PDB file of C-alpha atoms in Angstrom:
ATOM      1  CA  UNK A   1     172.023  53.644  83.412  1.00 86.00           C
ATOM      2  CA  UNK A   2     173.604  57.030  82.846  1.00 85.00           C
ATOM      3  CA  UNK A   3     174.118  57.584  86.269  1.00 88.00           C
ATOM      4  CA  UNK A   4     175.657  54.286  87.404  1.00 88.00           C
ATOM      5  CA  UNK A   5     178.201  54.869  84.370  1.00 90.00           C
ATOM      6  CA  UNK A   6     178.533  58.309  85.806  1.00 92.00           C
ATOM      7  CA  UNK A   7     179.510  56.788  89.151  1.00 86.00           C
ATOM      8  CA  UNK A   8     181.918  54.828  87.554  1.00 89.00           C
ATOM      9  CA  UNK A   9     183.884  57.716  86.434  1.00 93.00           C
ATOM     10  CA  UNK A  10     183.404  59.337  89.884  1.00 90.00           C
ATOM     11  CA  UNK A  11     184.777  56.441  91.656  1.00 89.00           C
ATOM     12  CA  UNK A  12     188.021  55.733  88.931  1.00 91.00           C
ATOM     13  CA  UNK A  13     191.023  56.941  89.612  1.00 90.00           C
ATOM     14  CA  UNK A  14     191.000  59.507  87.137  1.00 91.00           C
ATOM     15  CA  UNK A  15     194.436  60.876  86.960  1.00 93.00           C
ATOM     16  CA  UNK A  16     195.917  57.694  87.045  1.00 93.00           C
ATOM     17  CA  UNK A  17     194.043  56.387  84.308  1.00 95.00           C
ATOM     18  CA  UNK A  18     194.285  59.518  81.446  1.00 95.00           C
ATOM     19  CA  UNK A  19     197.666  59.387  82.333  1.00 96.00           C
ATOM     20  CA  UNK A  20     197.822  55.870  81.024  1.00 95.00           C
ATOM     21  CA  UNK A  21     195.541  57.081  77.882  1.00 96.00           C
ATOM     22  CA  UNK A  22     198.287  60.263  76.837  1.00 96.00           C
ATOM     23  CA  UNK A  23     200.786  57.737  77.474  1.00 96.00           C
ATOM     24  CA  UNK A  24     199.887  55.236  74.859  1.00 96.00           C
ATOM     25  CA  UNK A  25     198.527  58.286  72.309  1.00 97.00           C
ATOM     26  CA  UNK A  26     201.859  60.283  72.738  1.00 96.00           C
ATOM     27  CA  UNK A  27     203.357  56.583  71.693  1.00 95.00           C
ATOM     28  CA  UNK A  28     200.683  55.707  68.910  1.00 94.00           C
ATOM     29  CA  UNK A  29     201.587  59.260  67.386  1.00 94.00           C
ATOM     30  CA  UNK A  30     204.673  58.676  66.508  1.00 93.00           C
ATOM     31  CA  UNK A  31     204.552  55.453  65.784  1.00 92.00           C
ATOM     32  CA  UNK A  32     203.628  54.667  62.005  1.00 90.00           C
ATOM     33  CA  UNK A  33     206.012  57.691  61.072  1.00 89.00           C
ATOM     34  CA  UNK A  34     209.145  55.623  62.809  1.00 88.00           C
ATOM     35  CA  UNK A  35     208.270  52.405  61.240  1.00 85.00           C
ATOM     36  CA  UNK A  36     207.858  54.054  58.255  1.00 83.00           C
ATOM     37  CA  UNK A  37     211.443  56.014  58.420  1.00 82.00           C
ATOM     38  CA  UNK A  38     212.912  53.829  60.276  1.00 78.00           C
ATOM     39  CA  UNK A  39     212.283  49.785  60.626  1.00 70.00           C
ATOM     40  CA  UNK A  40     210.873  49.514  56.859  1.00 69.00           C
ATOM     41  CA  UNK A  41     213.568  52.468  55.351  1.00 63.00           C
ATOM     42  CA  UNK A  42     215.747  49.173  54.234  1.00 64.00           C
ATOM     43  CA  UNK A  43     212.844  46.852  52.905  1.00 61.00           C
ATOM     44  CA  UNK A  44     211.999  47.693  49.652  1.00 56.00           C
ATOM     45  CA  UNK A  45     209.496  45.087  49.427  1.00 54.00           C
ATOM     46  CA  UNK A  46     207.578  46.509  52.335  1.00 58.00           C
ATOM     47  CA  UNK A  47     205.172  49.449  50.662  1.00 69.00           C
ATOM     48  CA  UNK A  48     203.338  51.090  53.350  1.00 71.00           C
ATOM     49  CA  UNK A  49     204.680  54.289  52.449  1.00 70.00           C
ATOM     50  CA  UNK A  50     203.761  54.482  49.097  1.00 79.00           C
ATOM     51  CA  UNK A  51     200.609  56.291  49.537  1.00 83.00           C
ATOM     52  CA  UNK A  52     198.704  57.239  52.713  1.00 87.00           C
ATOM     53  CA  UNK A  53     195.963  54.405  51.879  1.00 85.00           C
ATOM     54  CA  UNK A  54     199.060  52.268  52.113  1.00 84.00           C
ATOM     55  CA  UNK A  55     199.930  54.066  55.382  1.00 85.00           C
ATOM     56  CA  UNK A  56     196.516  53.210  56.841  1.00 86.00           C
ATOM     57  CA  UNK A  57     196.885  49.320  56.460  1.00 83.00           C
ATOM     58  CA  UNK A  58     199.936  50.133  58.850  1.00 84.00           C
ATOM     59  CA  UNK A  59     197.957  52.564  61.355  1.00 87.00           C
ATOM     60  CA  UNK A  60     195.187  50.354  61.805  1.00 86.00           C
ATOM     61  CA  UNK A  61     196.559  47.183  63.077  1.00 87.00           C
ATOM     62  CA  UNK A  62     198.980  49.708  65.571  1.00 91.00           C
ATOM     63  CA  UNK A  63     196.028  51.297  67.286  1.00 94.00           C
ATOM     64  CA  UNK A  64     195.033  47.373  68.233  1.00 94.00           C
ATOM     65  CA  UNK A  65     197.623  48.957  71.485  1.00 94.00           C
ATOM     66  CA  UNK A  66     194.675  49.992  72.705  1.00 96.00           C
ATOM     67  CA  UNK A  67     193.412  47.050  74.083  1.00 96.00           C
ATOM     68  CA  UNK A  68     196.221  47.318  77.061  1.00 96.00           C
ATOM     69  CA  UNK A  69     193.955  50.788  77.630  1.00 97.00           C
ATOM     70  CA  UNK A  70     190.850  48.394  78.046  1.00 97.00           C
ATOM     71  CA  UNK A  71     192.916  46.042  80.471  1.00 97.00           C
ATOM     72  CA  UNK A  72     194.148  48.251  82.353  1.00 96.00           C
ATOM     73  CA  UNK A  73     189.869  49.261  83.174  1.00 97.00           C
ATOM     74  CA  UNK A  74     189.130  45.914  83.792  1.00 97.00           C
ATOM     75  CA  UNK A  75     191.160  46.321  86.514  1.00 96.00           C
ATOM     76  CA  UNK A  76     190.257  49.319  87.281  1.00 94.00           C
ATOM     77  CA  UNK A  77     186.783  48.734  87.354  1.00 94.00           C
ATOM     78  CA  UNK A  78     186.320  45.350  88.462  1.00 94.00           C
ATOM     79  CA  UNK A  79     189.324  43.324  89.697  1.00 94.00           C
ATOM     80  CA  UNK A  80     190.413  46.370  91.710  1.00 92.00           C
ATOM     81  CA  UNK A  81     186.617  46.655  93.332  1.00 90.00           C
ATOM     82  CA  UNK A  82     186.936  42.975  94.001  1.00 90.00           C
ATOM     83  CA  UNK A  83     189.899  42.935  95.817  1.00 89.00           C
ATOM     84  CA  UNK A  84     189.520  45.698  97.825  1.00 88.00           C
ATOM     85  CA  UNK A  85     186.342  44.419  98.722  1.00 84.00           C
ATOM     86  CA  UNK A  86     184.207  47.438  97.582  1.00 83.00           C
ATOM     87  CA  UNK A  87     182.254  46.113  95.261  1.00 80.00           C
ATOM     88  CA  UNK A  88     179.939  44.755  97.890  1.00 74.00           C
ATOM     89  CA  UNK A  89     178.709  48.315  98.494  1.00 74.00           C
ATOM     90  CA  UNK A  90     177.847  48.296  94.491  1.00 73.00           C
ATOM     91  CA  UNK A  91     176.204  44.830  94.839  1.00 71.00           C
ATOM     92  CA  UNK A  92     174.608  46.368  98.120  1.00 71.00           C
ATOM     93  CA  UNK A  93     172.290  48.862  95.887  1.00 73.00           C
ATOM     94  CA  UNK A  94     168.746  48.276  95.213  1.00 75.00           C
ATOM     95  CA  UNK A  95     169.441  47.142  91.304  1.00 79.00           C
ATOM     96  CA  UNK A  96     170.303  43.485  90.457  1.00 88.00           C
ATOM     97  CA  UNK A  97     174.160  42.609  89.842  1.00 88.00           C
ATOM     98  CA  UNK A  98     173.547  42.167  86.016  1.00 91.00           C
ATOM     99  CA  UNK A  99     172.344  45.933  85.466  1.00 91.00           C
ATOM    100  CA  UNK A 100     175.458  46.737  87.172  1.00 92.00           C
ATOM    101  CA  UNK A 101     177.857  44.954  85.355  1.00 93.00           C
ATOM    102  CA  UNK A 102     176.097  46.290  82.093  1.00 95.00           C
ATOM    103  CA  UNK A 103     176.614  49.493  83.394  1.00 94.00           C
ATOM    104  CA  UNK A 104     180.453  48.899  84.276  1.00 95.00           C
ATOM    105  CA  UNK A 105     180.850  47.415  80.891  1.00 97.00           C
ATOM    106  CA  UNK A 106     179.312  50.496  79.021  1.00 97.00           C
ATOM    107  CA  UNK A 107     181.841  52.466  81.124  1.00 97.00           C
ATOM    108  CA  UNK A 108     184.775  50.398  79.861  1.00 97.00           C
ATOM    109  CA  UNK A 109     183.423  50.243  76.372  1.00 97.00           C
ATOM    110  CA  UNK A 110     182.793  53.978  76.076  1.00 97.00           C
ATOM    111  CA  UNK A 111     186.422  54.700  77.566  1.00 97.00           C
ATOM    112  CA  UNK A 112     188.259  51.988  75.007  1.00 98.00           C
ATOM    113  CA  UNK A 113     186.162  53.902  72.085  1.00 98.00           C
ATOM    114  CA  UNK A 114     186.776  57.285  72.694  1.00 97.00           C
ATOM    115  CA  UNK A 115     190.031  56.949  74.016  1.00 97.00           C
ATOM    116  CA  UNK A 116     191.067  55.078  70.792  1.00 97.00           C
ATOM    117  CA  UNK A 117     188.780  57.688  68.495  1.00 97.00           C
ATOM    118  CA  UNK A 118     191.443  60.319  69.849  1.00 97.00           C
ATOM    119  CA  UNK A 119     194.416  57.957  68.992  1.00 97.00           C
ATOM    120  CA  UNK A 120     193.274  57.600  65.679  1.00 96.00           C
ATOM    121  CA  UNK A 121     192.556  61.482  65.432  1.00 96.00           C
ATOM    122  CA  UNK A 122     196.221  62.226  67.107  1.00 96.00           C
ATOM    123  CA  UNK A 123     198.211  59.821  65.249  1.00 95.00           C
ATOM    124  CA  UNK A 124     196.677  60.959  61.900  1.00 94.00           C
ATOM    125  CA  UNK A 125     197.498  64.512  62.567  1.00 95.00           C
ATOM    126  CA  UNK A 126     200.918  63.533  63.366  1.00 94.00           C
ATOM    127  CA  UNK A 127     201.653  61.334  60.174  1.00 93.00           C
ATOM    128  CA  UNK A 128     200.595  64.443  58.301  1.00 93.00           C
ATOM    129  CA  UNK A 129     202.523  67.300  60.394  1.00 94.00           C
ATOM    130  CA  UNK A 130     206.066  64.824  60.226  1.00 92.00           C
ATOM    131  CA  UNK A 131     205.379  63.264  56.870  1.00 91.00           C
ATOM    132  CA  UNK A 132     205.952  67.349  55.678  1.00 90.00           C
ATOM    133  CA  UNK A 133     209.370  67.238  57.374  1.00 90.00           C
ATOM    134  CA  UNK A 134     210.707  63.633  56.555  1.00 88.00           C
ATOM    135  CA  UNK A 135     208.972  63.469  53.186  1.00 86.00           C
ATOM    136  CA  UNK A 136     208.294  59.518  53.610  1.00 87.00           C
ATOM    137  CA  UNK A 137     204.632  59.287  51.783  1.00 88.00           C
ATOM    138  CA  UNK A 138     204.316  60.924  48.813  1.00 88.00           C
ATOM    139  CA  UNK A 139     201.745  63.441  47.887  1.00 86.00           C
ATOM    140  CA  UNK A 140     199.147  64.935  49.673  1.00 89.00           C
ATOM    141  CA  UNK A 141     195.905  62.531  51.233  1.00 91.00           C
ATOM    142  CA  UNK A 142     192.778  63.219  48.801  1.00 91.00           C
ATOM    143  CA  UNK A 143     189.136  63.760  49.895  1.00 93.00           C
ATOM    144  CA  UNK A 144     188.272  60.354  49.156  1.00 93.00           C
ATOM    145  CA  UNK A 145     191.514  59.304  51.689  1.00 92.00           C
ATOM    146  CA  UNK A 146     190.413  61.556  54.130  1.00 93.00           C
ATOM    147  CA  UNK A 147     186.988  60.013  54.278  1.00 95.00           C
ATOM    148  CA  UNK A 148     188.427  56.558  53.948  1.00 93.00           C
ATOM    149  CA  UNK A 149     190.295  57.031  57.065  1.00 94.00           C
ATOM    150  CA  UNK A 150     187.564  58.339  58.946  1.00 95.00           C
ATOM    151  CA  UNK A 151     185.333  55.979  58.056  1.00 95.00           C
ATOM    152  CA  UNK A 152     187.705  52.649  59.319  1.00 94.00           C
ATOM    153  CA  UNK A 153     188.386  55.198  62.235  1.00 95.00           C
ATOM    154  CA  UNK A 154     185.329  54.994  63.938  1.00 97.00           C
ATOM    155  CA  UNK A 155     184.739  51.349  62.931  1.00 96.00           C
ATOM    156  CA  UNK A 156     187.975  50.095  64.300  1.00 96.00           C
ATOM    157  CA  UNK A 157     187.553  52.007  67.565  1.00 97.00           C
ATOM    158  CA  UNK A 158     184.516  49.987  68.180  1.00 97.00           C
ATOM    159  CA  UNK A 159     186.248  47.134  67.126  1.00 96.00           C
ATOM    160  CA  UNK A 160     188.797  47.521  69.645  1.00 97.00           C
ATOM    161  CA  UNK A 161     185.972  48.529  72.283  1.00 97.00           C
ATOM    162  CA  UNK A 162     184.557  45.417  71.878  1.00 97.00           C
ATOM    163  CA  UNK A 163     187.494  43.313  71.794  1.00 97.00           C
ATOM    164  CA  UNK A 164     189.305  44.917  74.579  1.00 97.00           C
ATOM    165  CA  UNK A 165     186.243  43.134  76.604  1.00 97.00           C
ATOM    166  CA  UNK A 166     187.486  39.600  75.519  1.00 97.00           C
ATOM    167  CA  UNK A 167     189.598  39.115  79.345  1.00 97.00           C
ATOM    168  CA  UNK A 168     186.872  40.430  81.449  1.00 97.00           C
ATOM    169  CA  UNK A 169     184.711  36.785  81.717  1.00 96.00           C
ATOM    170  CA  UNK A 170     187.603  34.710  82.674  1.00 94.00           C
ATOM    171  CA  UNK A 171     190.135  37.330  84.123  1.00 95.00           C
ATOM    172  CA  UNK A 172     187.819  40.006  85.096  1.00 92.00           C
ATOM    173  CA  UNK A 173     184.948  38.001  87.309  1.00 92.00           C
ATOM    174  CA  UNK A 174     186.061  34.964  87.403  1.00 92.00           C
ATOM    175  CA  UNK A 175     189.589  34.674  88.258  1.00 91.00           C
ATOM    176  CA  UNK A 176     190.398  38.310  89.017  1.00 93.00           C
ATOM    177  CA  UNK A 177     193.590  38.278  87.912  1.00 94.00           C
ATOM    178  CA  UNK A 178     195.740  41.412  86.513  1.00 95.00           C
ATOM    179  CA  UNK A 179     198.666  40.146  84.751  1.00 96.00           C
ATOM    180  CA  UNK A 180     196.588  37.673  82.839  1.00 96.00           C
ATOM    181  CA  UNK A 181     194.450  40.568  81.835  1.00 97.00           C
ATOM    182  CA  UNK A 182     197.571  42.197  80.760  1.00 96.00           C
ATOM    183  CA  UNK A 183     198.424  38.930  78.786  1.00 96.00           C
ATOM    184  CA  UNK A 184     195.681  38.552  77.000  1.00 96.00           C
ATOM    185  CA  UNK A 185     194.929  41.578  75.513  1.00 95.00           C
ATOM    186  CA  UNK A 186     198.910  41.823  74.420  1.00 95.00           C
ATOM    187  CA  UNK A 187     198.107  38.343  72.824  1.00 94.00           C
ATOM    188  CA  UNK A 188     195.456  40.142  70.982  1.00 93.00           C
ATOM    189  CA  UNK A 189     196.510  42.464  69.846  1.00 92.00           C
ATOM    190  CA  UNK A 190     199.524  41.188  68.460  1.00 88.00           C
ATOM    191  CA  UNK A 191     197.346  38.410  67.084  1.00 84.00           C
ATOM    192  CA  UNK A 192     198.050  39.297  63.526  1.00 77.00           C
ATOM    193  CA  UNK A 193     201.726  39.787  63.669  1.00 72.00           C
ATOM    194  CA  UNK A 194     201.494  35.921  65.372  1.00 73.00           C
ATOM    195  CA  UNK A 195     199.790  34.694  62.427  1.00 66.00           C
ATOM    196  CA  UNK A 196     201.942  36.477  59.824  1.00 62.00           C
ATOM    197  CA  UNK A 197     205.105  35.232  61.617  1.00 62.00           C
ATOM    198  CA  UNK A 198     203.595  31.416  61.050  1.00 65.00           C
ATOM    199  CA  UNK A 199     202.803  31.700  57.572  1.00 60.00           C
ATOM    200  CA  UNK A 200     198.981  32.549  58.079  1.00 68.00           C
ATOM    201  CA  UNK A 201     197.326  34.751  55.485  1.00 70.00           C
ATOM    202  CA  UNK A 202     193.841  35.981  57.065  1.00 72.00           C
ATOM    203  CA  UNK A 203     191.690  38.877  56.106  1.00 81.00           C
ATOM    204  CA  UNK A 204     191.972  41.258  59.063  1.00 83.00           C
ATOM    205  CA  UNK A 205     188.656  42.864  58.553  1.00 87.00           C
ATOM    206  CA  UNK A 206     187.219  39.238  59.337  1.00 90.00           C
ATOM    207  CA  UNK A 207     189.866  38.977  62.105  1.00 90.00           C
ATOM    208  CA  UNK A 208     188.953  41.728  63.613  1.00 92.00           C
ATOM    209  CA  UNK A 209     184.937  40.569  63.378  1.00 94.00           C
ATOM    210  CA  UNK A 210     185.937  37.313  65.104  1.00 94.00           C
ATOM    211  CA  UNK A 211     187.716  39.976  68.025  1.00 94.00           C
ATOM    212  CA  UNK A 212     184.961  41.574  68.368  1.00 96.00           C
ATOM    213  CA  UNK A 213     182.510  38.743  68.440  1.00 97.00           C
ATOM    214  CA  UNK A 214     184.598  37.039  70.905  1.00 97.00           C
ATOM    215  CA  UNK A 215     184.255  40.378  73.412  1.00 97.00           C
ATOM    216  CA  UNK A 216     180.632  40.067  73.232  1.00 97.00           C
ATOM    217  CA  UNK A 217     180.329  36.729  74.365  1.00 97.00           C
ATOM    218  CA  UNK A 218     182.988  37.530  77.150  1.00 97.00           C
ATOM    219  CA  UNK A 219     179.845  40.170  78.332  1.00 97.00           C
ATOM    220  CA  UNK A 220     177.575  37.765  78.066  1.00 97.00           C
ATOM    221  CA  UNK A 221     179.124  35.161  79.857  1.00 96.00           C
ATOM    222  CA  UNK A 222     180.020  37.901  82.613  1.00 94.00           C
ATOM    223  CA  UNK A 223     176.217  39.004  82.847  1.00 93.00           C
ATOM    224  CA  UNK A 224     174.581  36.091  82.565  1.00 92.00           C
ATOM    225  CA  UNK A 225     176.993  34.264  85.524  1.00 93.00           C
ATOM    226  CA  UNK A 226     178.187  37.283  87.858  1.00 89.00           C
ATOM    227  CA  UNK A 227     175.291  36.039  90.463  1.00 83.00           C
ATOM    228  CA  UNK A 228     177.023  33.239  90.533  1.00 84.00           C
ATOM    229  CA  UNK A 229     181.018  33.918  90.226  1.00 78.00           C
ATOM    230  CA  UNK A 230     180.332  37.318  91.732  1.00 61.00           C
ATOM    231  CA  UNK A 231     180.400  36.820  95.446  1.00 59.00           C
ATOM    232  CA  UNK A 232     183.034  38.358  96.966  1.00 52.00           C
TER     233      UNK A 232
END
């Protein structure tokens, strides 16, 4: 399995894509500092900056952004292949279609994860380094903040690993279609600001559960019918 994810990496085009993954962490850095300074500087009644556990209820939900990072594979790794027709040498290999879409969709997982692991990383850092400048959040972050933050750092990059899977059954394999790809992961991962914005109070860790639940079954649906919606 290593080996077909491997070849996955060796076949991507790789400058393309980590320029698309600097892209959206040089924008995710700055980010919770400018809404902080910035868009909330005149609403009192918005208190993300009051502590940096407040500041992480605002960081979280912004590195959902990386679920245009797991679009943008899909298409990479499996609407692109279909369209240009390679993918037959793939389905061509002596291993059943199903072990290769596992292995593509380890691939994409593993890229979403990491790539979103170093957001997290980056954008902390950055909150820190500017917060010393602008003086937005007060104090310093504690131990127990620290660990806080690395804890929900490595559980929301696997949630948005696993959600940023939700387009592939229907827009990956199925229809093979790039801007709904696009659409859908913009949807959500601006799901929460839709429900906010219609009145909709909803726990986000549960939210985010549902997300990920709902990439799963996109994999499974993908595996279990790529013999059949697979033919080029």
């Amino acid at each position: 399995m290593m080996k077909l994810i491997e070849l996955e990496w060796k076949k991507l085009e790789r400058k393309k894509v980590i320029g698309e993954a600097i892209t959206y962490w040089v924008i995710l850095m700055f980010l919770p500092i400018f809404f902080l300074k910035v868009v909330f500087a005149d609403m009192p009644m918005v208190r993300f900056g009051e502590s940096y556990t407040a500041a992480m209820d605002l960081m979280l939900p912004m590195q959902m952004g990386l679920l245009l990072f797991g679009a943008s594979l899909i298409n990479h790794v499996f609407i692109e292949e279909y369209k240009n027709k390679t993918i037959a040498l793939s389905f061509g290999y002596p291993l059943s279609r199903k072990r290769l879409v596992v292995a593509k969709v380890l691939f994409i997982v593993l890229g979403v994860f990491f790539g979103t692991l170093v957001s997290f990383v980056l954008s902390g850092i950055a909150t820190y380094a500017l917060n010393q400048i602008m003086n937005v959040i007060p104090g310093t972050p504690t131990v127990a903040e620290l660990m806080n933050y690395a804890v929900r750092m490595v559980i929301h990059s696997i949630v948005v690993a696993l959600a940023s899977l939700t387009p592939l059954f229907c827009f990956g394999i199925w229809k093979r279609a790039v801007i709904p790809t696009v659409i859908c992961a913009i949807f959500l991962a601006q799901f929460p600001n839709f429900l906010g914005m219609m009145g909709i109070t909803l726990n986000l860790d549960f939210l985010y559960a549902v997300l990920s639940v709902l990439g799963v079954v996109s994999v499974l649906l993908s595996v279990k019918f790529v013999n059949i919606l697979g033919d080029i």
